[in-house]
Coordinates of C-alpha atoms in Angstrom, one line a residue:
Chain A
M516 CA 0.0 0.0 0.0
T517 CA 1.4 3.4 -0.9
S518 CA 1.2 5.8 2.0
P519 CA -0.3 9.2 1.1
I520 CA 2.9 11.2 1.6
V521 CA 1.5 14.4 0.2
L522 CA -1.5 14.4 2.6
L523 CA 0.7 13.5 5.6
G524 CA 3.1 16.3 4.7
L525 CA 0.1 18.6 4.5
V526 CA -1.0 17.5 8.0
G527 CA 2.5 18.2 9.3
V528 CA 2.6 21.7 7.8
L529 CA -0.9 22.5 9.1
Y530 CA 0.0 21.3 12.6
T531 CA 3.1 23.5 12.5
A532 CA 1.2 26.6 11.4
G533 CA -1.6 25.9 13.9
V534 CA 0.7 25.5 16.9
Y535 CA 2.5 28.7 15.9
L536 CA -0.8 30.6 15.6
I537 CA -2.3 29.3 18.8
L538 CA 0.7 30.5 20.8
E539 CA 0.1 34.1 19.8
R540 CA -1.4 36.5 22.3
S541 CA -4.0 37.9 20.0
L542 CA -7.2 36.0 20.3
T543 CA -8.1 36.3 16.6
R544 CA -4.9 34.5 15.7
V545 CA -5.5 31.9 18.4
L546 CA -8.9 31.2 16.7
L547 CA -7.2 30.9 13.3
G548 CA -4.8 28.5 14.9
V549 CA -7.6 26.4 16.3
L550 CA -9.2 26.3 12.8
V551 CA -5.9 25.2 11.2
L552 CA -5.3 22.6 13.9
G553 CA -8.9 21.3 13.4
N554 CA -8.4 20.9 9.7
A555 CA -5.1 19.2 10.1
T556 CA -6.7 16.7 12.4
N557 CA -9.6 16.2 10.0
V558 CA -7.2 15.4 7.1
L559 CA -5.3 13.0 9.4
V560 CA -8.6 11.1 10.1
V561 CA -9.3 10.9 6.4
V562 CA -5.8 9.6 5.8
A563 CA -6.4 7.0 8.5
G564 CA -9.2 5.5 6.3
G565 CA -6.8 4.2 3.8
R566 CA -6.5 5.0 0.1
A567 CA -9.1 6.9 -1.8
G568 CA -11.6 4.8 -3.8
E569 CA -14.9 5.0 -5.5
A570 CA -17.8 6.7 -3.8
P571 CA -19.2 4.4 -1.1
L572 CA -22.6 3.9 -2.6
V573 CA -23.9 0.3 -2.8
G574 CA -24.3 -0.7 -6.4
R575 CA -22.1 1.9 -8.0
A576 CA -18.8 0.2 -7.4
P577 CA -17.6 -3.2 -6.1
E578 CA -17.2 -3.1 -2.3
S579 CA -13.4 -3.6 -2.5
A580 CA -13.0 -0.5 -4.6
M581 CA -15.0 1.8 -2.3
S582 CA -13.3 4.3 0.0
D583 CA -14.0 4.0 3.7
A584 CA -17.3 5.7 4.6
L585 CA -16.7 5.5 8.3
V586 CA -13.9 8.0 8.4
Q587 CA -16.0 10.4 6.3
A588 CA -18.8 10.2 8.8
L589 CA -16.3 10.8 11.7
V590 CA -14.8 13.8 9.9
L591 CA -18.2 15.3 9.2
T592 CA -19.0 15.0 13.0
A593 CA -15.7 16.5 13.8
I594 CA -16.2 19.4 11.4
V595 CA -19.6 20.2 12.9
I596 CA -18.0 20.2 16.4
T597 CA -15.2 22.5 15.3
F598 CA -17.8 24.7 13.8
G599 CA -19.7 25.0 17.0
V600 CA -16.5 25.7 19.0
T601 CA -15.4 28.3 16.5
A602 CA -18.7 30.1 16.8
F603 CA -18.4 30.1 20.6
L604 CA -14.8 31.3 20.5
L605 CA -15.8 34.1 18.1
A606 CA -18.5 35.1 20.6
L607 CA -15.9 35.1 23.4
I608 CA -13.6 37.2 21.3
H609 CA -16.3 39.7 20.6
R610 CA -17.2 39.9 24.2
T611 CA -13.5 40.5 25.1
W612 CA -13.5 43.2 22.5
T613 CA -16.5 45.0 23.9
L614 CA -15.1 44.7 27.4
E615 CA -11.5 45.6 26.8
R616 CA -11.3 47.2 23.3
E617 CA -8.5 44.8 22.5
D618 CA -8.3 41.1 21.8
D619 CA -5.1 40.3 23.6
L620 CA -5.1 37.7 26.4
A621 CA -4.5 39.7 29.6
E622 CA -2.3 38.4 32.3
D623 CA -3.9 36.5 35.2
V624 CA -4.9 39.1 37.9
E625 CA -4.7 36.6 40.7
D626 CA -1.2 35.4 39.7
R627 CA 0.0 38.9 39.4
S628 CA -1.2 39.8 42.9
L629 CA 0.3 36.7 44.3
R630 CA 3.7 37.5 42.7
R631 CA 3.6 41.0 44.1
R632 CA 2.6 39.7 47.5
L633 CA 5.5 37.3 47.5
A634 CA 7.9 40.0 46.4
R635 CA 6.8 42.2 49.3
G636 CA 7.2 39.4 51.8
E637 CA 3.5 38.5 52.5
Q638 CA 2.7 42.1 53.5
E639 CA -0.7 42.1 52.0
D640 CA -3.2 44.9 52.2
E641 CA -6.9 44.9 51.4
E642 CA -6.7 46.3 47.8
E643 CA -4.2 43.7 46.9
L644 CA -6.7 41.2 45.6
D645 CA -9.0 43.8 44.1
T646 CA -9.3 43.5 40.4
T647 CA -9.6 47.2 39.6
S648 CA -6.6 48.3 41.5
C649 CA -4.5 45.6 39.9
E650 CA -5.6 46.8 36.5
N651 CA -4.2 50.3 37.3
V652 CA -0.8 49.0 38.4
A653 CA -0.7 46.6 35.5
D654 CA 0.8 49.1 33.1
T655 CA 3.9 49.5 35.2
D656 CA 4.4 45.8 35.4
P657 CA 7.6 45.0 33.4
D658 CA 6.3 41.6 32.2
E659 CA 3.0 43.1 31.0
D660 CA 4.9 45.9 29.1
D661 CA 7.0 43.4 27.3
G662 CA 4.0 41.4 26.1
R663 CA 2.4 44.5 24.8
S664 CA 5.3 46.1 23.0
T665 CA 6.0 42.9 21.1
E666 CA 2.4 42.5 20.1
S667 CA 1.5 46.1 19.1
G668 CA 4.8 46.6 17.2
P669 CA 5.0 44.4 14.1
D670 CA 1.3 44.2 13.3
P671 CA 0.8 43.9 9.6
A672 CA -2.0 46.0 8.1
G673 CA -3.6 42.7 6.9
D674 CA -6.6 42.5 9.1
G675 CA -8.5 45.7 9.1
H676 CA -10.6 45.3 12.2
R677 CA -7.5 44.9 14.3
A678 CA -6.3 48.5 13.5
P679 CA -8.3 50.2 16.4
A680 CA -7.1 47.5 18.8
A681 CA -3.5 48.2 17.8
S682 CA -3.9 51.9 18.3
A683 CA -5.6 51.3 21.7
T684 CA -2.8 49.1 23.0
G685 CA -0.3 51.6 21.5
A686 CA -1.8 54.3 23.6
G687 CA -1.7 52.1 26.7
G688 CA 1.9 51.3 25.9
E689 CA 2.9 55.0 25.6
D690 CA 1.3 55.6 29.1
A691 CA 3.6 52.9 30.5
R692 CA 6.6 54.3 28.8
Chain B
M404 CA -29.5 -12.6 27.3
N405 CA -32.7 -13.0 29.3
P406 CA -35.8 -10.8 28.7
G407 CA -35.2 -8.7 31.8
S408 CA -31.7 -7.6 30.6
S409 CA -32.9 -6.9 27.1
L410 CA -35.6 -4.6 28.6
L411 CA -32.8 -3.0 30.6
A412 CA -30.8 -2.6 27.4
T413 CA -33.4 -0.4 25.9
V414 CA -33.2 1.8 29.0
I415 CA -29.4 2.4 28.5
P416 CA -29.7 5.4 26.1
L417 CA -32.2 7.2 28.4
P418 CA -29.5 8.8 30.7
V419 CA -28.3 10.6 27.5
L420 CA -31.6 11.2 25.8
L421 CA -33.7 12.3 28.8
P422 CA -31.4 15.3 29.8
L423 CA -31.2 16.3 26.1
L424 CA -35.0 16.2 25.9
G425 CA -35.2 18.1 29.2
A426 CA -32.7 20.7 27.8
G427 CA -35.1 21.3 24.9
L428 CA -38.1 21.6 27.2
T429 CA -36.4 24.0 29.6
L430 CA -35.3 26.1 26.6
V431 CA -38.9 26.4 25.5
L432 CA -40.0 27.2 29.1
A433 CA -37.4 30.0 29.3
R434 CA -40.1 32.4 30.5
R435 CA -41.4 30.1 33.2
P436 CA -38.6 29.6 35.8
T437 CA -40.7 27.5 38.2
L438 CA -41.6 25.0 35.5
Q439 CA -38.0 25.0 34.2
R440 CA -36.8 24.0 37.7
A441 CA -39.5 21.3 38.0
V442 CA -38.5 19.8 34.6
S443 CA -34.8 19.8 35.4
V444 CA -35.2 18.2 38.8
T445 CA -37.6 15.6 37.4
V446 CA -35.4 14.7 34.5
L447 CA -32.3 14.3 36.7
S448 CA -34.2 12.4 39.3
A449 CA -35.4 10.0 36.6
V450 CA -31.8 9.6 35.4
V451 CA -30.5 8.8 38.9
V452 CA -33.2 6.1 39.3
I453 CA -32.2 4.6 35.9
A454 CA -28.5 4.7 36.7
A455 CA -29.2 2.9 40.0
L456 CA -31.2 0.2 38.1
L457 CA -28.4 -0.2 35.6
L458 CA -25.8 -0.5 38.3
V459 CA -27.8 -3.3 40.0
A460 CA -28.3 -5.1 36.7
A461 CA -24.6 -4.7 35.7
V462 CA -23.4 -6.0 39.0
Q463 CA -25.8 -9.0 39.0
S464 CA -25.7 -10.1 35.4
G465 CA -22.6 -8.6 33.9
P466 CA -22.1 -6.0 31.2
I467 CA -25.1 -4.9 29.1
V468 CA -24.5 -3.8 25.6
I469 CA -26.8 -2.0 23.1
T470 CA -26.0 -1.0 19.6
V471 CA -28.2 2.0 18.8
G472 CA -30.3 1.4 15.7
S473 CA -28.9 -2.1 15.5
W474 CA -26.1 -1.1 13.2
P475 CA -23.3 -3.7 13.1
V476 CA -20.6 -3.1 15.6
P477 CA -17.8 -1.1 13.9
L478 CA -20.3 1.2 12.3
G479 CA -23.0 1.8 14.8
I480 CA -23.0 3.6 18.2
T481 CA -22.4 1.1 21.0
L482 CA -23.4 1.9 24.6
V483 CA -22.0 -0.4 27.2
V484 CA -23.0 -0.6 30.9
D485 CA -20.6 -2.5 33.1
P486 CA -20.2 -2.1 36.9
L487 CA -17.6 0.7 36.5
S488 CA -19.5 2.8 34.0
A489 CA -22.8 2.3 35.9
L490 CA -21.1 3.3 39.2
M491 CA -19.6 6.4 37.7
L492 CA -23.0 7.2 36.1
L493 CA -24.9 6.8 39.3
T494 CA -22.4 8.9 41.3
S495 CA -22.1 11.7 38.8
M496 CA -25.8 11.9 38.2
T497 CA -26.6 12.0 42.0
V498 CA -24.1 14.8 42.4
T499 CA -25.5 16.6 39.4
L500 CA -29.0 16.4 40.9
A501 CA -27.8 17.5 44.3
V502 CA -25.9 20.5 43.0
L503 CA -29.0 21.4 40.9
V504 CA -31.1 21.4 44.0
Y505 CA -28.4 23.5 45.8
A506 CA -28.4 26.0 42.9
I507 CA -32.1 26.3 43.0
G508 CA -32.2 26.6 46.7
Q509 CA -29.4 29.1 46.9
G510 CA -30.5 31.0 43.8
V511 CA -26.8 31.7 43.4
Y512 CA -27.0 32.0 39.7
D513 CA -30.0 34.4 40.1
R514 CA -28.3 37.1 42.1
D515 CA -25.0 36.8 40.2
E516 CA -24.1 39.8 38.1
A517 CA -26.3 39.9 35.0
T518 CA -26.4 36.1 34.7
P519 CA -29.1 35.0 32.3
I520 CA -31.1 32.5 34.4
T521 CA -32.9 31.0 31.5
I522 CA -29.8 29.5 29.9
F523 CA -28.6 27.8 33.1
H524 CA -31.0 24.9 33.1
P525 CA -30.8 23.8 29.4
T526 CA -27.0 24.0 29.5
Y527 CA -26.8 22.2 32.8
L528 CA -28.9 19.3 31.4
V529 CA -26.8 19.2 28.2
L530 CA -23.8 18.9 30.5
A531 CA -25.4 15.9 32.3
A532 CA -26.2 14.3 28.9
G533 CA -22.6 14.7 27.8
V534 CA -21.2 13.2 31.0
A535 CA -23.6 10.2 30.7
N536 CA -22.7 9.7 27.1
A537 CA -19.0 9.7 27.9
F538 CA -19.5 7.1 30.7
L539 CA -21.7 4.8 28.6
A540 CA -19.6 5.1 25.4
G541 CA -18.6 1.7 24.0
D542 CA -16.4 3.1 21.2
L543 CA -13.7 5.8 21.1
F544 CA -15.5 8.2 18.8
N545 CA -18.7 8.1 20.9
L546 CA -16.4 8.9 23.9
Y547 CA -15.1 11.9 21.9
V548 CA -18.6 13.1 21.1
G549 CA -19.6 12.7 24.8
F550 CA -16.6 14.8 25.7
E551 CA -17.5 17.5 23.2
V552 CA -21.1 17.7 24.3
L553 CA -20.1 18.1 27.9
L554 CA -17.3 20.6 27.0
M555 CA -19.6 22.8 24.9
A556 CA -22.0 22.9 27.8
S557 CA -19.2 23.7 30.2
Y558 CA -17.9 26.5 28.0
V559 CA -21.3 28.2 28.3
L560 CA -21.6 27.5 32.0
L561 CA -18.1 28.8 32.8
T562 CA -18.7 32.1 31.0
L563 CA -22.3 32.6 32.2
G564 CA -22.9 36.4 32.4
G565 CA -19.8 37.2 30.4
S566 CA -18.1 39.3 33.0
R567 CA -14.5 40.4 32.5
S568 CA -12.9 37.7 34.7
R569 CA -15.1 34.9 33.4
V570 CA -14.5 35.7 29.7
R571 CA -10.8 35.8 30.5
A572 CA -10.9 32.4 32.3
G573 CA -13.2 31.1 29.5
V574 CA -10.7 31.8 26.8
T575 CA -8.0 29.8 28.6
Y576 CA -10.4 27.0 29.3
V577 CA -11.9 26.8 25.8
V578 CA -8.6 26.9 24.0
V579 CA -6.9 24.3 26.2
N580 CA -9.9 22.0 25.9
V581 CA -10.2 22.4 22.2
V582 CA -6.5 21.5 21.8
S583 CA -6.9 18.5 24.0
S584 CA -9.9 17.4 22.0
L585 CA -7.9 17.7 18.8
I586 CA -5.2 15.6 20.3
F587 CA -7.8 13.1 21.2
L588 CA -9.2 13.1 17.7
A589 CA -5.7 12.7 16.2
G590 CA -5.3 9.7 18.6
I591 CA -8.6 8.3 17.3
A592 CA -7.3 8.6 13.7
L593 CA -4.1 6.8 14.7
V594 CA -6.1 4.0 16.4
Y595 CA -8.3 3.6 13.3
A596 CA -5.3 3.5 11.0
A597 CA -3.6 0.9 13.2
V598 CA -6.5 -1.5 14.0
G599 CA -9.4 -0.5 11.6
T600 CA -12.0 -0.2 14.3
L601 CA -13.0 2.2 17.1
N602 CA -15.0 -0.1 19.2
L603 CA -13.2 -0.4 22.5
A604 CA -13.7 -4.2 22.8
Q605 CA -12.4 -4.8 19.3
I606 CA -9.5 -2.4 19.8
S607 CA -8.5 -4.3 23.0
V608 CA -8.3 -7.6 21.0
R609 CA -6.6 -6.2 17.9
M610 CA -4.1 -3.9 19.7
A611 CA -2.2 -7.0 20.8
D612 CA -1.1 -7.5 17.1
V613 CA 0.1 -4.0 16.6
S614 CA 3.8 -3.5 16.8
P615 CA 4.9 -2.2 20.3
G616 CA 6.3 1.1 19.0
T617 CA 3.1 2.0 17.2
A618 CA 1.0 1.0 20.2
L619 CA 3.2 3.1 22.5
T620 CA 2.8 6.2 20.2
I621 CA -1.0 5.8 20.1
H622 CA -1.1 5.2 23.9
L623 CA 0.9 8.3 24.6
V624 CA -1.2 10.5 22.3
L625 CA -4.4 9.3 24.0
L626 CA -2.8 9.7 27.4
T627 CA -1.8 13.3 26.6
A628 CA -5.4 14.1 25.5
F629 CA -7.0 12.5 28.6
G630 CA -4.2 13.9 30.8
I631 CA -5.1 17.5 29.8
K632 CA -8.8 16.8 30.5
A633 CA -8.1 15.1 33.9
A634 CA -5.5 17.9 34.8
V635 CA -2.5 15.6 35.4
F636 CA 0.5 17.7 36.5
P637 CA 2.4 19.0 33.5
L638 CA -0.9 19.5 31.8
S639 CA -2.9 20.9 34.8
A640 CA -2.1 24.6 34.8
W641 CA -5.4 25.5 33.1
L642 CA -7.6 24.2 35.9
P643 CA -6.8 26.6 38.8
D644 CA -6.8 29.4 36.3
S645 CA -10.4 28.8 35.0
Y646 CA -12.5 27.0 37.6
P647 CA -12.5 29.6 40.5
T648 CA -14.2 32.4 38.4
A649 CA -17.4 30.5 37.7
A650 CA -20.5 30.6 39.9
A651 CA -20.4 28.2 42.9
P652 CA -22.8 25.5 41.6
V653 CA -21.0 25.5 38.2
T654 CA -17.6 25.1 39.8
A655 CA -19.0 22.4 42.1
V656 CA -20.2 20.3 39.1
F657 CA -17.0 21.0 37.1
A658 CA -14.8 20.0 40.0
G659 CA -16.9 16.9 40.7
L660 CA -17.4 15.6 37.2
L661 CA -15.3 17.0 34.4
T662 CA -11.8 15.9 35.5
K663 CA -13.3 12.5 36.6
V664 CA -14.5 11.9 33.0
G665 CA -10.8 12.2 32.0
V666 CA -9.7 9.9 34.9
Y667 CA -12.4 7.4 33.8
S668 CA -11.1 7.5 30.2
I669 CA -7.5 6.9 31.5
I670 CA -8.8 3.9 33.6
R671 CA -10.5 2.5 30.4
M672 CA -7.3 3.0 28.4
E673 CA -5.0 1.4 30.9
T674 CA -7.2 -1.6 31.9
L675 CA -8.9 -2.4 28.6
V676 CA -6.9 -1.2 25.6
F677 CA -3.3 -1.1 26.8
P678 CA -3.2 -3.5 29.7
D679 CA 0.5 -4.2 30.0
S680 CA 2.6 -1.2 29.0
D681 CA 5.6 -0.7 31.4
V682 CA 6.8 2.5 29.9
T683 CA 3.5 4.4 30.3
Q684 CA 3.0 2.9 33.8
T685 CA 6.3 4.5 34.8
V686 CA 5.4 7.8 33.1
L687 CA 2.0 7.8 34.9
L688 CA 3.6 7.0 38.2
V689 CA 6.0 9.9 38.0
A690 CA 3.3 12.3 36.7
A691 CA 1.0 11.2 39.5
G692 CA 3.6 11.8 42.1
L693 CA 4.4 15.2 40.7
T694 CA 0.6 16.1 40.5
M695 CA 0.1 15.3 44.2
L696 CA 3.1 17.5 45.1
V697 CA 2.6 20.4 42.8
G698 CA -1.1 20.6 43.5
A699 CA -0.6 20.7 47.2
L700 CA 2.3 23.2 47.0
G701 CA 0.2 25.4 44.8
A702 CA -2.7 25.3 47.2
I703 CA -0.5 26.5 50.1
A704 CA 0.4 29.7 48.2
Q705 CA -3.2 30.7 47.6
A706 CA -5.3 33.2 49.5
D707 CA -8.6 32.5 47.8
I708 CA -10.6 29.5 49.0
K709 CA -11.8 28.7 45.5
R710 CA -8.3 28.7 44.2
V711 CA -7.0 26.6 47.2
L712 CA -9.7 24.0 46.4
S713 CA -8.9 24.0 42.7
F714 CA -5.2 23.3 43.5
T715 CA -6.1 20.5 45.9
L716 CA -8.4 19.1 43.2
V717 CA -5.3 18.9 41.0
S718 CA -3.4 17.3 43.8
H719 CA -6.0 14.6 44.4
I720 CA -6.2 13.7 40.7
G721 CA -2.6 12.6 41.3
Y722 CA -3.8 10.0 43.9
M723 CA -6.3 8.5 41.4
I724 CA -3.7 8.4 38.6
F725 CA -1.3 6.8 41.1
G726 CA -3.7 4.0 41.7
I727 CA -4.2 3.4 38.0
A728 CA -0.5 3.5 37.3
L729 CA 0.1 0.8 39.9
A730 CA -1.7 -1.5 37.4
T731 CA -2.8 -4.0 40.0
P732 CA -6.4 -4.9 40.6
L733 CA -6.2 -3.4 44.1
G734 CA -4.6 -0.3 42.8
V735 CA -7.3 0.3 40.2
A736 CA -10.0 -0.6 42.7
G737 CA -8.6 2.0 45.1
A738 CA -8.5 4.6 42.3
V739 CA -12.2 3.9 41.4
F740 CA -13.2 4.1 45.0
Y741 CA -11.3 7.3 45.4
V742 CA -12.9 8.8 42.3
V743 CA -16.4 8.1 43.6
H744 CA -15.4 9.5 47.0
H745 CA -13.8 12.6 45.4
I746 CA -16.7 13.4 43.1
T747 CA -19.0 13.8 46.1
V748 CA -16.5 15.5 48.5
Q749 CA -15.1 18.0 46.0
A750 CA -18.6 19.1 44.8
T751 CA -19.7 19.5 48.4
L752 CA -16.6 21.6 49.2
F753 CA -17.3 24.0 46.3
C754 CA -20.9 24.2 47.3
V755 CA -19.8 25.2 50.9
V756 CA -17.5 27.8 49.4
G757 CA -20.6 29.2 47.6
L758 CA -22.4 29.4 51.0
I759 CA -19.3 31.1 52.5
E760 CA -19.3 33.6 49.6
G761 CA -23.0 34.3 50.3
V762 CA -22.5 34.9 54.0
G763 CA -19.1 36.5 54.1
G764 CA -19.3 38.3 50.7
S765 CA -15.8 37.1 49.6
T766 CA -13.8 33.9 49.1
S767 CA -10.5 35.4 50.1
V768 CA -9.2 34.1 53.4
T769 CA -7.7 37.5 54.2
R770 CA -11.2 39.1 54.2
L771 CA -13.1 36.3 55.9
G772 CA -11.8 36.9 59.4
G773 CA -14.5 36.3 62.1
L774 CA -16.7 34.2 59.8
A775 CA -17.4 31.8 62.7
R776 CA -18.9 34.6 64.7
A777 CA -21.1 35.9 61.8

């Protein structure tokens, strides 16, 4: 049996691209990464069904020449599931956008307060765990600043709706500097 | 198969179907909260009774199998009830019902910030259906679908209300779980390519003929996927990050059930599909030990009770995995016993935190001084 090298290569390329995209801080790119990874997995499932053959309709072709119908059913199910997840992720991104005016994944508030508390030797006061006060000091946090400057810097003009986000984070970055 | 068990076999799909039907009903009854609650409680009570019946039948007369629509085995959907799956089903559905009653009694989700009450009941029932489907699944793909159903419901429950912190936690949770599902699906593809079937019973027979290297690869891919879902140490960072932000009843159900579905899948893999695999047993032992340690150490550093409990949840997953990794009948029995125990206790703990939050107005230990006097 010849192994479908081209398809397997495609799966590899798609996995690479998907992993790269999913590690971005921007949520739209993470979503694209999820889509690419989903497609890579779907192709892998199709490859798992063996070589391509005739359409699996009884009477059209001898049974031995048919391609495997089971993997096609599985992939259809998987595509529908990916579709649902994508819709939900889009809703989440939209919600993040309305709340934050940016689609970056912010740092964990609780982690940050914990880190600052440890740095200060457990001397914790009441506002320490408060979300809003943490938001204010966030801009002076060196880690946070790093994340933002790398993100807002080399943004290609490709996706139009990200432009306001870039300018918004740019403004925030200037405050910090 | 005697007539009694064939009658019981027709009951097997009900723990999946009833909650889904209930979800539809409660969605239609969105404007009638009282009726909605009545439907949800009735449906889950019925499922608990059915699960109890199935457990008795499975213990008395061995595994019961039904192929939905009578399609032949590798093609159709197989549902299997054996003592393990029936026990998990009964425990999880009992806890689900109890937490639902708690949620109704507390009205926690009512007074939460702008939480749409109407969506809670349908999603909650879909979650129950997904959990039941995962426990009853007799083939890998059906297990995957069960996972996806319960995950979709959990995405919605976790982000109920769409407040800033919940959306942030939701993004982490959704992305991590989508990735783990994709790894699972890739594992399914590898299994199918290797043995040409997805039925768990057939896989377990045919996997013996697969070359050891291929089997190990498939085993590790599947373990990674389930390890993320069960929050085993190197793959557990998402859990304390996302669970604490949700409403108390939601966190209680998540903590009680979702990770245990992952643990259940690992039990199935280790005992049924890959019974003697020394390499992965060592890997699991080390991961289990580290999970216990890291979870407990993480819990010490926390000031928020919900986060403390989330870290201890991770730690205790380690104990279950340790039992499985020992790969002796007693070890697995201990793990199963502990899973059942932990489902009830962890859900209760999170419910109590919900009460504390209601009385004390916070879940941070630094602000809860004098709670006993209150």
